[in-house]
PDB file of C-alpha atoms in Angstrom:
ATOM      1  CA  MET A  40      -7.266   3.012  12.400  1.00 81.00           C
ATOM      2  CA  LYS A  41      -7.494  -0.443  10.645  1.00 86.00           C
ATOM      3  CA  VAL A  42      -6.652  -1.621   7.025  1.00 90.00           C
ATOM      4  CA  ASN A  43      -9.582  -3.561   5.740  1.00 91.00           C
ATOM      5  CA  LYS A  44      -8.360  -4.602   2.418  1.00 94.00           C
ATOM      6  CA  ILE A  45      -6.006  -2.921  -0.177  1.00 95.00           C
ATOM      7  CA  ASP A  46      -6.329  -3.291  -4.203  1.00 96.00           C
ATOM      8  CA  LEU A  47      -3.544  -2.479  -6.506  1.00 97.00           C
ATOM      9  CA  SER A  48      -3.333  -1.927 -10.252  1.00 96.00           C
ATOM     10  CA  GLU A  49      -1.645  -3.864 -12.529  1.00 95.00           C
ATOM     11  CA  PRO A  50       2.384  -2.912 -11.870  1.00 95.00           C
ATOM     12  CA  ARG A  51       4.589  -1.703 -14.388  1.00 96.00           C
ATOM     13  CA  PHE A  52       7.754  -1.988 -14.423  1.00 97.00           C
ATOM     14  CA  GLU A  53      10.122   1.351 -15.967  1.00 96.00           C
ATOM     15  CA  PRO A  54      13.512   0.449 -17.472  1.00 94.00           C
ATOM     16  CA  ASP A  55      14.535   3.995 -17.377  1.00 94.00           C
ATOM     17  CA  THR A  56      14.485   4.261 -13.509  1.00 93.00           C
ATOM     18  CA  SER A  57      14.518   0.620 -12.667  1.00 93.00           C
ATOM     19  CA  LEU A  58      11.476   1.267 -10.989  1.00 97.00           C
ATOM     20  CA  HIS A  59       7.918  -0.941 -10.665  1.00 98.00           C
ATOM     21  CA  LYS A  60       4.765   1.082  -9.700  1.00 98.00           C
ATOM     22  CA  ALA A  61       1.434   0.919  -9.332  1.00 97.00           C
ATOM     23  CA  THR A  62      -1.875   3.073  -7.780  1.00 98.00           C
ATOM     24  CA  VAL A  63      -2.313   0.905  -4.205  1.00 97.00           C
ATOM     25  CA  THR A  64      -5.561   1.768  -2.362  1.00 96.00           C
ATOM     26  CA  LEU A  65      -6.226   1.520   1.223  1.00 94.00           C
ATOM     27  CA  ASN A  66      -9.513   0.300   2.275  1.00 94.00           C
ATOM     28  CA  VAL A  67      -9.861   2.112   5.768  1.00 90.00           C
ATOM     29  CA  THR A  68     -12.268   1.902   8.789  1.00 88.00           C
ATOM     30  CA  GLY A  69     -12.285   4.852  10.984  1.00 81.00           C
ATOM     31  CA  ALA A  70     -11.922   5.743  14.935  1.00 79.00           C
ATOM     32  CA  SER A  71     -16.042   6.252  14.353  1.00 83.00           C
ATOM     33  CA  GLY A  72     -15.830   2.873  12.011  1.00 87.00           C
ATOM     34  CA  VAL A  73     -17.112   4.039   8.924  1.00 90.00           C
ATOM     35  CA  PRO A  74     -14.828   3.241   6.787  1.00 91.00           C
ATOM     36  CA  PHE A  75     -12.963   5.273   3.786  1.00 92.00           C
ATOM     37  CA  GLU A  76     -10.648   5.013   1.265  1.00 94.00           C
ATOM     38  CA  LEU A  77      -6.901   6.481   0.119  1.00 94.00           C
ATOM     39  CA  THR A  78      -5.493   6.206  -3.297  1.00 97.00           C
ATOM     40  CA  PHE A  79      -1.818   6.393  -4.026  1.00 97.00           C
ATOM     41  CA  SER A  80       0.888   6.201  -6.819  1.00 98.00           C
ATOM     42  CA  CYS A  81       3.518   3.871  -5.280  1.00 98.00           C
ATOM     43  CA  GLU A  82       6.884   1.985  -6.478  1.00 98.00           C
ATOM     44  CA  THR A  83       9.351   0.008  -4.718  1.00 97.00           C
ATOM     45  CA  ALA A  84      13.126  -0.660  -6.428  1.00 96.00           C
ATOM     46  CA  GLN A  85      13.121  -4.527  -7.167  1.00 93.00           C
ATOM     47  CA  PRO A  86      15.052  -6.318 -10.239  1.00 93.00           C
ATOM     48  CA  GLU A  87      12.258  -6.692 -13.455  1.00 94.00           C
ATOM     49  CA  ASP A  88      12.442 -10.165 -12.580  1.00 94.00           C
ATOM     50  CA  CYS A  89      11.402  -9.803  -8.856  1.00 93.00           C
ATOM     51  CA  PRO A  90       8.682 -12.520  -7.936  1.00 95.00           C
ATOM     52  CA  SER A  91       5.391 -10.262  -7.938  1.00 93.00           C
ATOM     53  CA  THR A  92       4.878 -11.416  -4.202  1.00 92.00           C
ATOM     54  CA  LEU A  93       7.838  -9.422  -3.163  1.00 95.00           C
ATOM     55  CA  VAL A  94       6.780  -6.767  -5.774  1.00 96.00           C
ATOM     56  CA  LEU A  95       3.358  -6.060  -4.001  1.00 94.00           C
ATOM     57  CA  TYR A  96       4.539  -6.134  -1.195  1.00 93.00           C
ATOM     58  CA  GLY A  97       6.880  -3.053  -2.142  1.00 96.00           C
ATOM     59  CA  LEU A  98       4.161  -1.284  -3.040  1.00 97.00           C
ATOM     60  CA  ILE A  99       2.220  -2.548   0.042  1.00 94.00           C
ATOM     61  CA  LYS A 100       5.440  -0.654   2.211  1.00 94.00           C
ATOM     62  CA  HIS A 101       5.556   2.115   0.152  1.00 96.00           C
ATOM     63  CA  ALA A 102       1.968   2.710   0.115  1.00 95.00           C
ATOM     64  CA  MET A 103       2.038   2.334   4.339  1.00 91.00           C
ATOM     65  CA  LYS A 104       4.192   4.991   4.512  1.00 92.00           C
ATOM     66  CA  GLN A 105       2.858   7.045   2.848  1.00 94.00           C
ATOM     67  CA  ALA A 106      -0.365   7.257   4.922  1.00 90.00           C
ATOM     68  CA  ARG A 107       2.034   7.380   8.129  1.00 86.00           C
ATOM     69  CA  ILE A 108       2.467  10.511   7.076  1.00 88.00           C
ATOM     70  CA  LEU A 109      -0.324  11.981   6.512  1.00 86.00           C
ATOM     71  CA  PRO A 110      -1.712  13.953   9.786  1.00 85.00           C
ATOM     72  CA  ALA A 111      -4.038  12.151  10.380  1.00 78.00           C
ATOM     73  CA  PHE A 112      -1.993   8.998  11.549  1.00 76.00           C
ATOM     74  CA  ARG A 113       0.446  10.552  13.366  1.00 72.00           C
ATOM     75  CA  GLY A 114      -0.949  10.278  17.002  1.00 68.00           C
ATOM     76  CA  SER A 115      -0.763   6.935  18.507  1.00 63.00           C
ATOM     77  CA  ASP A 116      -5.148   7.145  19.198  1.00 63.00           C
ATOM     78  CA  SER A 117      -4.900   6.945  15.582  1.00 66.00           C
ATOM     79  CA  GLU A 118      -2.310   4.423  14.427  1.00 73.00           C
ATOM     80  CA  LEU A 119      -2.856   2.715  11.305  1.00 77.00           C
ATOM     81  CA  GLN A 120      -2.680  -1.479  11.961  1.00 78.00           C
ATOM     82  CA  LEU A 121      -2.299  -3.915   9.271  1.00 77.00           C
ATOM     83  CA  ASP A 122      -2.163  -7.508   9.894  1.00 78.00           C
ATOM     84  CA  LEU A 123      -1.309  -8.872   6.425  1.00 73.00           C
ATOM     85  CA  GLU A 124      -3.493 -12.832   7.475  1.00 78.00           C
ATOM     86  CA  GLN A 125      -6.292 -10.828   7.629  1.00 81.00           C
ATOM     87  CA  VAL A 126      -6.527  -8.144   5.148  1.00 85.00           C
ATOM     88  CA  THR A 127      -7.817  -8.674   1.715  1.00 86.00           C
ATOM     89  CA  ILE A 128      -6.031  -7.835  -1.085  1.00 87.00           C
ATOM     90  CA  ALA A 129      -6.426  -7.829  -4.631  1.00 87.00           C
ATOM     91  CA  ALA A 130      -4.012  -7.682  -7.728  1.00 83.00           C
ATOM     92  CA  ALA A 131      -4.850  -6.448 -10.678  1.00 71.00           C
TER      93      ALA A 131
END
């Protein structure tokens, strides 16, 4: 399965937990060729003044980690593929 697009809500920093949080939606094309979307609540532990690109990378990494534990993505035939040079990333 191939990730086509990643949409992120506006990341927010929570000082009490020192976590950046956002909603991440993955647009994926399955083996059947039909696209579908998966939405995750994601977080990453970065300093508050961390560059936004590193925060976005951490949030995407957390979404991919959550997706890979879903039963639909566990087999080698349904492995989730992400090419950051080819995928469209839209951040609020």
